[in-house]
Coordinates of C-alpha atoms and ligand atoms in Angstrom, one line a residue:
M1 CA -27.9 8.0 25.8
S2 CA -26.3 11.6 25.4
T3 CA -23.5 12.2 23.1
N4 CA -20.7 11.9 25.5
S5 CA -21.7 8.7 26.8
L6 CA -20.5 6.1 24.1
R7 CA -17.4 4.8 24.3
I8 CA -15.9 4.7 21.2
A9 CA -12.5 2.7 20.4
V10 CA -11.1 2.7 16.9
I11 CA -8.4 0.3 16.3
G12 CA -5.9 1.4 13.6
G13 CA -4.4 4.5 13.2
G14 CA -4.3 4.7 9.2
I15 CA -6.6 7.2 6.9
A16 CA -9.5 5.0 7.9
G17 CA -9.3 5.4 11.5
T18 CA -8.0 8.6 11.9
A19 CA -10.6 9.8 9.3
V20 CA -13.6 8.7 11.3
A21 CA -12.1 10.0 14.7
N22 CA -12.4 13.6 13.0
A23 CA -16.0 12.9 11.5
L24 CA -16.9 12.0 15.2
K25 CA -15.2 14.7 16.7
V26 CA -17.2 17.4 14.9
R27 CA -20.7 15.8 15.9
G28 CA -19.2 16.3 19.6
I29 CA -18.3 12.9 20.0
R30 CA -15.1 11.2 21.5
A31 CA -13.4 8.2 20.0
D32 CA -9.6 7.2 21.1
V33 CA -7.4 5.8 18.1
Y34 CA -5.4 2.6 19.1
E35 CA -2.2 2.1 16.5
Q36 CA -0.1 -0.4 16.9
A37 CA 3.2 1.3 15.9
S38 CA 5.3 3.6 17.5
E39 CA 4.5 6.1 15.1
F40 CA 1.9 7.3 12.5
A41 CA 3.1 6.8 9.3
E42 CA 2.1 5.7 5.6
V43 CA 3.9 3.9 2.8
G44 CA 5.1 6.7 0.5
A45 CA 2.7 7.4 -2.4
G46 CA 0.9 9.7 -4.2
I47 CA -3.0 9.4 -4.7
G48 CA -5.8 11.2 -6.0
L49 CA -8.3 12.4 -3.6
R50 CA -11.9 12.7 -5.3
P51 CA -14.3 15.6 -4.7
P52 CA -16.5 13.5 -2.5
S53 CA -13.4 12.8 -0.1
V54 CA -12.6 16.4 -0.3
N55 CA -15.9 17.5 0.7
C56 CA -15.9 15.2 4.1
F57 CA -12.2 17.5 4.7
K58 CA -14.8 20.2 4.4
K59 CA -17.2 19.1 7.0
W60 CA -14.3 18.1 9.1
D61 CA -12.9 21.4 9.2
L62 CA -10.0 20.3 7.5
Y63 CA -10.6 22.0 4.0
E64 CA -7.8 24.6 4.3
A65 CA -5.1 22.3 6.2
L66 CA -5.6 20.1 2.9
E67 CA -5.4 22.2 0.2
K68 CA -1.9 23.1 1.6
V69 CA -0.6 19.9 0.7
T70 CA -2.5 19.4 -2.5
S71 CA -2.5 20.2 -5.8
R72 CA -6.1 20.6 -8.0
S73 CA -5.6 17.6 -11.3
D74 CA -8.1 18.0 -13.9
L75 CA -6.9 15.2 -16.1
M76 CA -5.3 11.6 -16.3
E77 CA -4.0 10.4 -19.4
I78 CA -3.6 6.7 -20.5
I79 CA -0.5 6.8 -22.5
Q80 CA 1.6 4.0 -24.8
G81 CA 5.1 3.9 -25.5
D82 CA 6.8 7.2 -24.5
D83 CA 4.2 9.7 -25.9
Q84 CA 1.4 8.0 -27.9
V85 CA -1.8 9.6 -25.9
L86 CA -4.4 6.7 -25.6
I87 CA -7.0 8.2 -23.5
R88 CA -7.0 11.8 -22.0
E89 CA -9.9 12.4 -19.9
T90 CA -11.5 14.4 -17.1
W91 CA -11.6 13.1 -13.7
P92 CA -15.0 12.0 -12.8
V93 CA -16.9 14.8 -10.6
L94 CA -19.4 12.5 -8.7
T95 CA -20.7 15.3 -6.3
E96 CA -23.4 18.2 -6.2
D97 CA -20.4 20.3 -6.0
K98 CA -19.8 21.2 -9.8
T99 CA -17.6 24.2 -9.3
D100 CA -15.5 21.5 -6.8
A101 CA -14.8 19.3 -9.8
Y102 CA -10.9 18.6 -9.6
A103 CA -9.2 15.5 -7.8
R104 CA -6.4 16.6 -5.3
L105 CA -3.0 15.0 -6.0
I106 CA -1.6 14.2 -2.7
H107 CA 0.9 12.0 -1.0
R108 CA -0.7 9.5 1.4
A109 CA 1.5 10.9 4.3
D110 CA 0.3 14.3 3.9
V111 CA -3.8 13.0 3.8
L112 CA -3.0 11.0 7.5
D113 CA -0.4 13.8 8.8
T114 CA -3.7 16.5 7.6
L115 CA -6.2 14.2 9.6
I116 CA -4.0 13.3 12.8
A117 CA -3.7 17.0 13.3
G118 CA -7.8 17.1 13.7
V119 CA -7.8 14.4 16.5
P120 CA -7.0 15.7 20.0
E121 CA -3.4 14.4 21.4
D122 CA -5.1 12.5 24.0
Q123 CA -7.1 10.7 21.8
L124 CA -4.4 9.0 19.7
H125 CA -2.9 5.9 21.8
L126 CA 0.5 4.5 20.0
N127 CA 2.4 1.4 20.9
H128 CA -1.4 -0.2 21.2
R129 CA -1.4 -3.3 19.4
L130 CA -4.8 -5.3 19.5
T131 CA -4.2 -9.2 20.5
E132 CA -7.9 -10.2 21.7
I133 CA -11.2 -9.0 21.2
I134 CA -14.2 -10.3 23.0
D135 CA -17.6 -9.4 21.7
H136 CA -20.2 -9.4 24.7
G137 CA -23.0 -8.7 22.8
M138 CA -23.6 -5.3 24.4
Y139 CA -20.2 -4.0 24.6
S140 CA -16.5 -5.6 23.8
E141 CA -13.5 -6.0 25.5
V142 CA -10.0 -5.0 23.8
K143 CA -6.7 -6.7 25.1
F144 CA -3.5 -5.3 23.7
A145 CA 0.1 -6.7 23.8
N146 CA 1.3 -4.0 26.1
G147 CA -1.0 -5.5 28.8
N148 CA -3.2 -2.6 28.6
K149 CA -7.4 -3.7 28.4
I150 CA -10.3 -1.2 27.7
E151 CA -14.0 -2.0 27.0
A152 CA -15.8 0.0 24.5
D153 CA -19.9 0.3 23.6
I154 CA -18.7 0.5 19.8
V155 CA -15.1 -0.7 18.1
I156 CA -14.3 0.4 14.9
A157 CA -12.0 -2.0 13.3
A158 CA -9.6 0.2 10.9
D159 CA -7.2 -2.6 11.0
G160 CA -6.3 -3.0 7.6
I161 CA -6.6 -5.7 4.9
R162 CA -5.1 -8.4 7.4
S163 CA -7.5 -6.9 10.1
P164 CA -7.6 -9.4 13.2
I165 CA -10.6 -8.3 14.3
R166 CA -12.0 -9.3 11.4
G167 CA -10.7 -12.7 11.6
Q168 CA -11.7 -12.8 15.4
V169 CA -15.4 -11.6 15.0
L170 CA -16.3 -12.0 11.4
G171 CA -14.9 -14.9 9.9
Q172 CA -11.8 -15.5 8.2
H173 CA -11.6 -13.7 5.0
E174 CA -8.1 -13.9 3.0
P175 CA -6.5 -11.4 0.9
V176 CA -6.5 -12.2 -2.8
Y177 CA -3.2 -11.7 -4.4
S178 CA -3.6 -10.3 -8.0
G179 CA -0.5 -11.8 -9.4
Y180 CA 1.2 -8.3 -10.1
L181 CA 3.9 -6.4 -7.6
A182 CA 3.9 -2.7 -7.5
H183 CA 7.0 -1.0 -7.1
R184 CA 6.8 2.4 -5.6
V185 CA 9.3 5.5 -5.2
L186 CA 9.3 8.6 -4.6
I187 CA 11.6 11.1 -7.3
P188 CA 12.4 14.8 -7.5
F189 CA 10.4 15.8 -10.5
E190 CA 13.8 16.6 -12.7
A191 CA 14.2 12.7 -12.3
A192 CA 11.2 11.9 -14.5
L193 CA 13.1 13.1 -17.3
G194 CA 10.0 15.1 -18.6
M195 CA 7.5 12.4 -18.4
A196 CA 5.4 13.7 -15.4
S197 CA 2.9 16.2 -16.3
E198 CA 3.5 20.1 -15.5
E199 CA 0.2 20.7 -15.6
N200 CA -0.7 18.0 -12.6
I201 CA -1.8 15.1 -14.9
L202 CA -1.9 11.5 -13.2
R203 CA -0.1 9.9 -16.3
I204 CA -0.5 6.0 -16.7
Y205 CA 2.1 4.5 -19.1
V206 CA 0.8 1.5 -20.4
D207 CA 2.6 -1.8 -21.9
G208 CA -0.4 -4.3 -22.1
D209 CA -1.7 -4.6 -18.9
N210 CA 1.5 -3.7 -17.2
S211 CA 1.4 0.2 -16.0
F212 CA 4.0 2.9 -14.9
Y213 CA 2.2 5.8 -13.3
L214 CA 3.6 9.3 -13.0
L215 CA 1.6 11.3 -10.1
P216 CA 3.0 14.9 -9.6
L217 CA 3.1 16.2 -6.2
E218 CA 3.6 19.7 -6.9
N219 CA 3.8 20.8 -3.1
R220 CA 6.5 18.4 -2.6
N221 CA 8.2 19.4 -5.8
Q222 CA 8.5 15.4 -6.4
V223 CA 7.1 12.9 -8.7
S224 CA 5.4 9.4 -7.1
V225 CA 5.8 6.3 -9.4
D226 CA 4.5 3.2 -9.3
I227 CA 5.4 0.5 -11.6
T228 CA 2.8 -2.7 -11.4
V229 CA 4.0 -5.7 -13.2
P230 CA 3.8 -9.5 -12.8
G231 CA 5.4 -11.1 -10.4
E232 CA 5.6 -13.8 -7.4
F233 CA 3.6 -13.3 -4.3
A234 CA 5.4 -12.5 -0.9
W235 CA 4.4 -9.8 1.6
R236 CA 8.1 -7.9 1.4
P237 CA 9.2 -8.4 -1.8
E238 CA 13.1 -8.8 -2.1
L239 CA 14.2 -7.9 -6.0
T240 CA 17.2 -7.2 -7.4
K241 CA 18.0 -3.9 -9.8
E242 CA 17.9 -6.4 -12.6
E243 CA 15.1 -7.9 -12.1
I244 CA 12.8 -4.9 -12.0
M245 CA 14.9 -3.7 -15.0
E246 CA 13.7 -7.0 -16.9
S247 CA 10.3 -6.7 -15.7
I248 CA 9.6 -3.0 -17.3
K249 CA 11.4 -3.9 -20.8
G250 CA 8.1 -3.4 -22.5
F251 CA 8.0 0.2 -21.7
G252 CA 9.5 3.3 -23.5
P253 CA 13.6 4.2 -22.9
T254 CA 12.8 7.2 -21.2
L255 CA 10.6 5.5 -17.9
Q256 CA 13.3 2.8 -18.4
K257 CA 16.2 5.3 -17.7
I258 CA 13.7 7.1 -14.9
V259 CA 14.3 3.4 -13.5
E260 CA 17.6 3.0 -14.0
N261 CA 18.2 6.2 -12.3
I262 CA 16.8 5.0 -9.3
K263 CA 18.4 3.4 -5.6
L264 CA 17.0 0.2 -5.3
E265 CA 17.1 0.7 -1.7
D266 CA 14.4 3.6 -2.5
I267 CA 12.0 1.3 -4.0
V268 CA 9.3 -0.4 -1.8
S269 CA 8.0 -3.5 -3.6
R270 CA 4.3 -4.6 -2.3
P271 CA 2.3 -7.5 -3.9
L272 CA -1.2 -5.9 -4.7
C273 CA -3.8 -7.9 -3.1
D274 CA -7.7 -7.4 -2.1
L275 CA -10.2 -8.9 -0.6
E276 CA -13.7 -10.6 -2.3
P277 CA -17.0 -8.4 -0.9
I278 CA -17.4 -9.6 2.6
S279 CA -21.4 -10.0 3.2
K280 CA -21.1 -9.3 6.8
W281 CA -19.0 -6.1 8.3
S282 CA -20.9 -5.8 11.7
T283 CA -21.7 -7.4 15.2
K284 CA -24.0 -5.4 17.7
T285 CA -20.9 -3.3 18.7
I286 CA -18.2 -4.1 16.2
T287 CA -17.8 -2.7 12.6
L288 CA -15.3 -2.6 10.0
I289 CA -13.7 0.6 8.1
G290 CA -11.4 1.2 5.1
D291 CA -9.8 -1.7 4.1
A292 CA -10.4 -4.1 6.5
A293 CA -13.6 -3.7 5.0
H294 CA -12.8 -3.7 1.6
A295 CA -9.4 -3.8 0.6
M296 CA -9.6 -2.8 -3.1
L297 CA -6.5 -3.0 -6.2
H298 CA -5.4 0.5 -6.6
N299 CA -6.4 0.6 -10.1
Q300 CA -9.2 2.9 -9.9
G301 CA -7.5 4.7 -6.8
Q302 CA -10.1 4.7 -4.7
G303 CA -8.7 2.8 -1.5
A304 CA -8.5 5.9 0.5
N305 CA -11.1 7.8 -0.7
M306 CA -13.3 4.8 0.1
A307 CA -12.0 4.7 3.9
I308 CA -12.5 8.8 4.0
Q309 CA -16.0 8.5 2.7
D310 CA -17.0 5.3 5.1
A311 CA -16.0 7.6 7.9
E312 CA -18.5 10.0 7.2
V313 CA -21.2 7.5 6.7
L314 CA -20.5 6.1 9.8
A315 CA -20.1 9.0 12.0
E316 CA -23.3 10.7 10.9
A317 CA -25.3 6.8 11.7
I318 CA -23.2 6.7 15.3
S319 CA -24.4 10.4 15.9
E320 CA -27.9 9.0 15.6
A321 CA -27.1 6.4 18.1
A322 CA -25.7 8.7 20.5
A323 CA -28.8 10.7 20.3
G324 CA -30.9 7.7 21.2
T325 CA -32.7 7.7 18.0
I326 CA -31.6 4.6 17.1
T327 CA -29.7 1.6 18.9
V328 CA -26.0 1.0 18.6
A329 CA -26.5 -2.2 16.5
Q330 CA -29.0 -0.1 13.8
S331 CA -26.5 2.7 13.2
L332 CA -23.8 0.0 12.6
Q333 CA -26.5 -1.6 10.1
K334 CA -27.4 1.5 8.4
Y335 CA -24.1 2.2 8.0
E336 CA -22.9 -1.2 6.3
E337 CA -26.3 -1.0 4.0
Q338 CA -25.0 2.2 2.6
R339 CA -21.8 1.6 2.4
K340 CA -21.3 -2.1 0.7
P341 CA -23.0 -1.6 -2.7
I342 CA -21.0 1.9 -3.8
T343 CA -17.4 -0.1 -2.1
K344 CA -18.5 -3.8 -3.7
L345 CA -18.5 -1.9 -7.0
Y346 CA -15.3 -0.3 -6.6
Q347 CA -13.6 -4.0 -5.6
E348 CA -15.3 -5.1 -9.0
L349 CA -13.9 -2.0 -11.0
S350 CA -10.5 -2.1 -9.7
R351 CA -9.7 -5.2 -10.8
L352 CA -9.5 -4.2 -14.6
F353 CA -6.2 -2.8 -15.0
P354 CA -5.7 -0.2 -16.9
T355 CA -4.4 -1.3 -20.6
D356 CA -3.6 -0.3 -24.2
Q357 CA -7.3 -2.0 -24.7
A358 CA -9.1 0.5 -22.4
E359 CA -12.1 2.7 -23.9
T360 CA -12.0 5.0 -20.5
A361 CA -9.9 5.8 -18.0
F362 CA -12.6 5.7 -15.6
P363 CA -14.9 2.8 -16.3
E364 CA -17.3 3.8 -13.1
K365 CA -18.9 6.5 -15.2
A366 CA -20.6 4.0 -16.5
H367 CA -22.5 2.8 -13.5
F368 CA -23.5 6.7 -12.2
Ligands
LIG401 C1 1.1 2.9 -2.9 C2 -0.4 2.8 -2.6 C3 -1.3 3.8 -3.2 C4 -2.6 4.0 -3.4 N1 -3.4 4.9 -4.3 C5 -4.5 5.0 -4.1 C6 -5.2 6.0 -4.8 O1 -4.5 6.5 -5.9 N2 -6.4 6.3 -4.2 C7 -7.1 6.0 -3.3 O2 -8.1 5.9 -3.0 N3 -6.2 5.0 -2.5 C8 -5.3 4.0 -2.8 N4 -4.6 3.4 -2.3 C9 -5.3 2.8 -1.3 C10 -4.8 3.3 0.2 O3 -3.8 4.0 0.4 C11 -5.9 2.3 1.3 O4 -6.8 2.0 0.9 C12 -6.0 2.9 2.5 O5 -5.0 3.7 3.0 C13 -6.6 2.1 3.6 O6 -6.5 2.8 4.6 P1 -7.0 1.8 6.0 O7 -6.7 2.8 7.4 O8 -8.2 1.4 6.0 O9 -5.7 0.8 6.5 P2 -4.5 0.9 6.4 O10 -3.8 2.0 6.0 O11 -3.8 -0.6 6.4 O12 -4.3 1.2 8.2 C14 -4.2 -0.2 9.1 C15 -3.9 0.9 10.4 O13 -3.9 -0.5 11.4 C16 -2.8 -0.8 12.1 N5 -3.5 -2.0 12.7 C17 -3.2 -3.0 12.1 N6 -3.4 -4.2 13.1 C18 -3.4 -3.6 14.5 C19 -3.7 -4.0 15.8 N7 -3.8 -5.6 15.6 N8 -3.7 -3.2 16.3 C20 -3.9 -2.1 16.3 N9 -3.5 -1.3 15.0 C21 -3.2 -2.2 13.9 C22 -1.9 -0.9 11.4 O14 -0.8 -0.4 12.0 C23 -2.3 0.4 10.4 O15 -1.7 1.8 10.8 C24 -3.3 3.3 -2.3 C25 -2.3 2.4 -1.1 C26 -1.0 2.0 -1.9 C27 -0.2 1.2 -0.9

């Protein structure tokens, strides 16, 4: 089969969907991305991109664009109270390129914008909410709420933790609630009252296993705040400022002051959910990627990293199918077999909350 003859539909225009479109593009393969929303947007929060993910941006000719919106970070700290540093640790390298050992701190929206800029406009389709997928064995039919229908030789389900495709084709796998809510907000650097690092260190303040992340975003002169505390499940929790203040009373006075100064309407609260590892990601023509395949808690900061690294492996496997050396079904199996062990490991490790009892900020180090 020639490179251009495979019809590839990616459902979901988040980090996973746009990453795989880029990874296929550099291999000369077109993929159309269908996103339900009327614009591409990410919840405001900072993340740490790890060296193997940065390496993917290099392969996709997006490294320069990425570097403009990131800052390099050497270290992570776990701190108790206002200033007792319990752990100060370098980010694990986990890549062959030892000269590029830094994590890159970046806002999720800047990751997404960088990826979208790499995809030709005529491949991006907004206002396309998948309502039904019919797996015909050798191809699939996809129906959208706007009345459009498409057929594809490969459907890549990049439709997030509640993936409707996974539900329709691979069985129900309900998200698991961790018992924790995350309250997230971006604040100006000065509003962190000296608690955020000027050296781009990700700081996690702990109170037992409740945590308060301060992740500096140098290029924006902002700090991404993430407060993870126990709370009652709701997809869109609505808390009062008093309830949030009550839940953080174990943290030091300066951290409490930071929150006191934040307007309630600027805080985005979400339940922290993940999936149990799923044994089967693919049919002969449909496969899962990113959170749809292996949503994990944010404790190891690996969800977006895994989505990006999935994209590279999947695109490489599909390129072999496009070249005719293996079948489409074999390519999806190859991808799944390669990615499942590492994503399962991170799903498990991500259930460990950073705590004042932790011996390392990176329990993954013991496994590589
Ligand atoms: C605040 C926060 C902090 C995080 N911190 C980190 C970190 O430090 N490091 C890290 O690596 N990861 C982190 N993560 C996790 C990471 O952001 C996610 O794992 C990653 O964004 C998942 O991307 P995705 O594209 O698979 O899913 P999503 O981002 O959920 O995208 C799914 C897309 O599919 C679309 N969609 C859904 N249903 C349909 C449908 N029926 N039809 C069409 N489109 C549909 C949605 O609108 C959405 O755009 C964090 C997450 C959050 C929320």
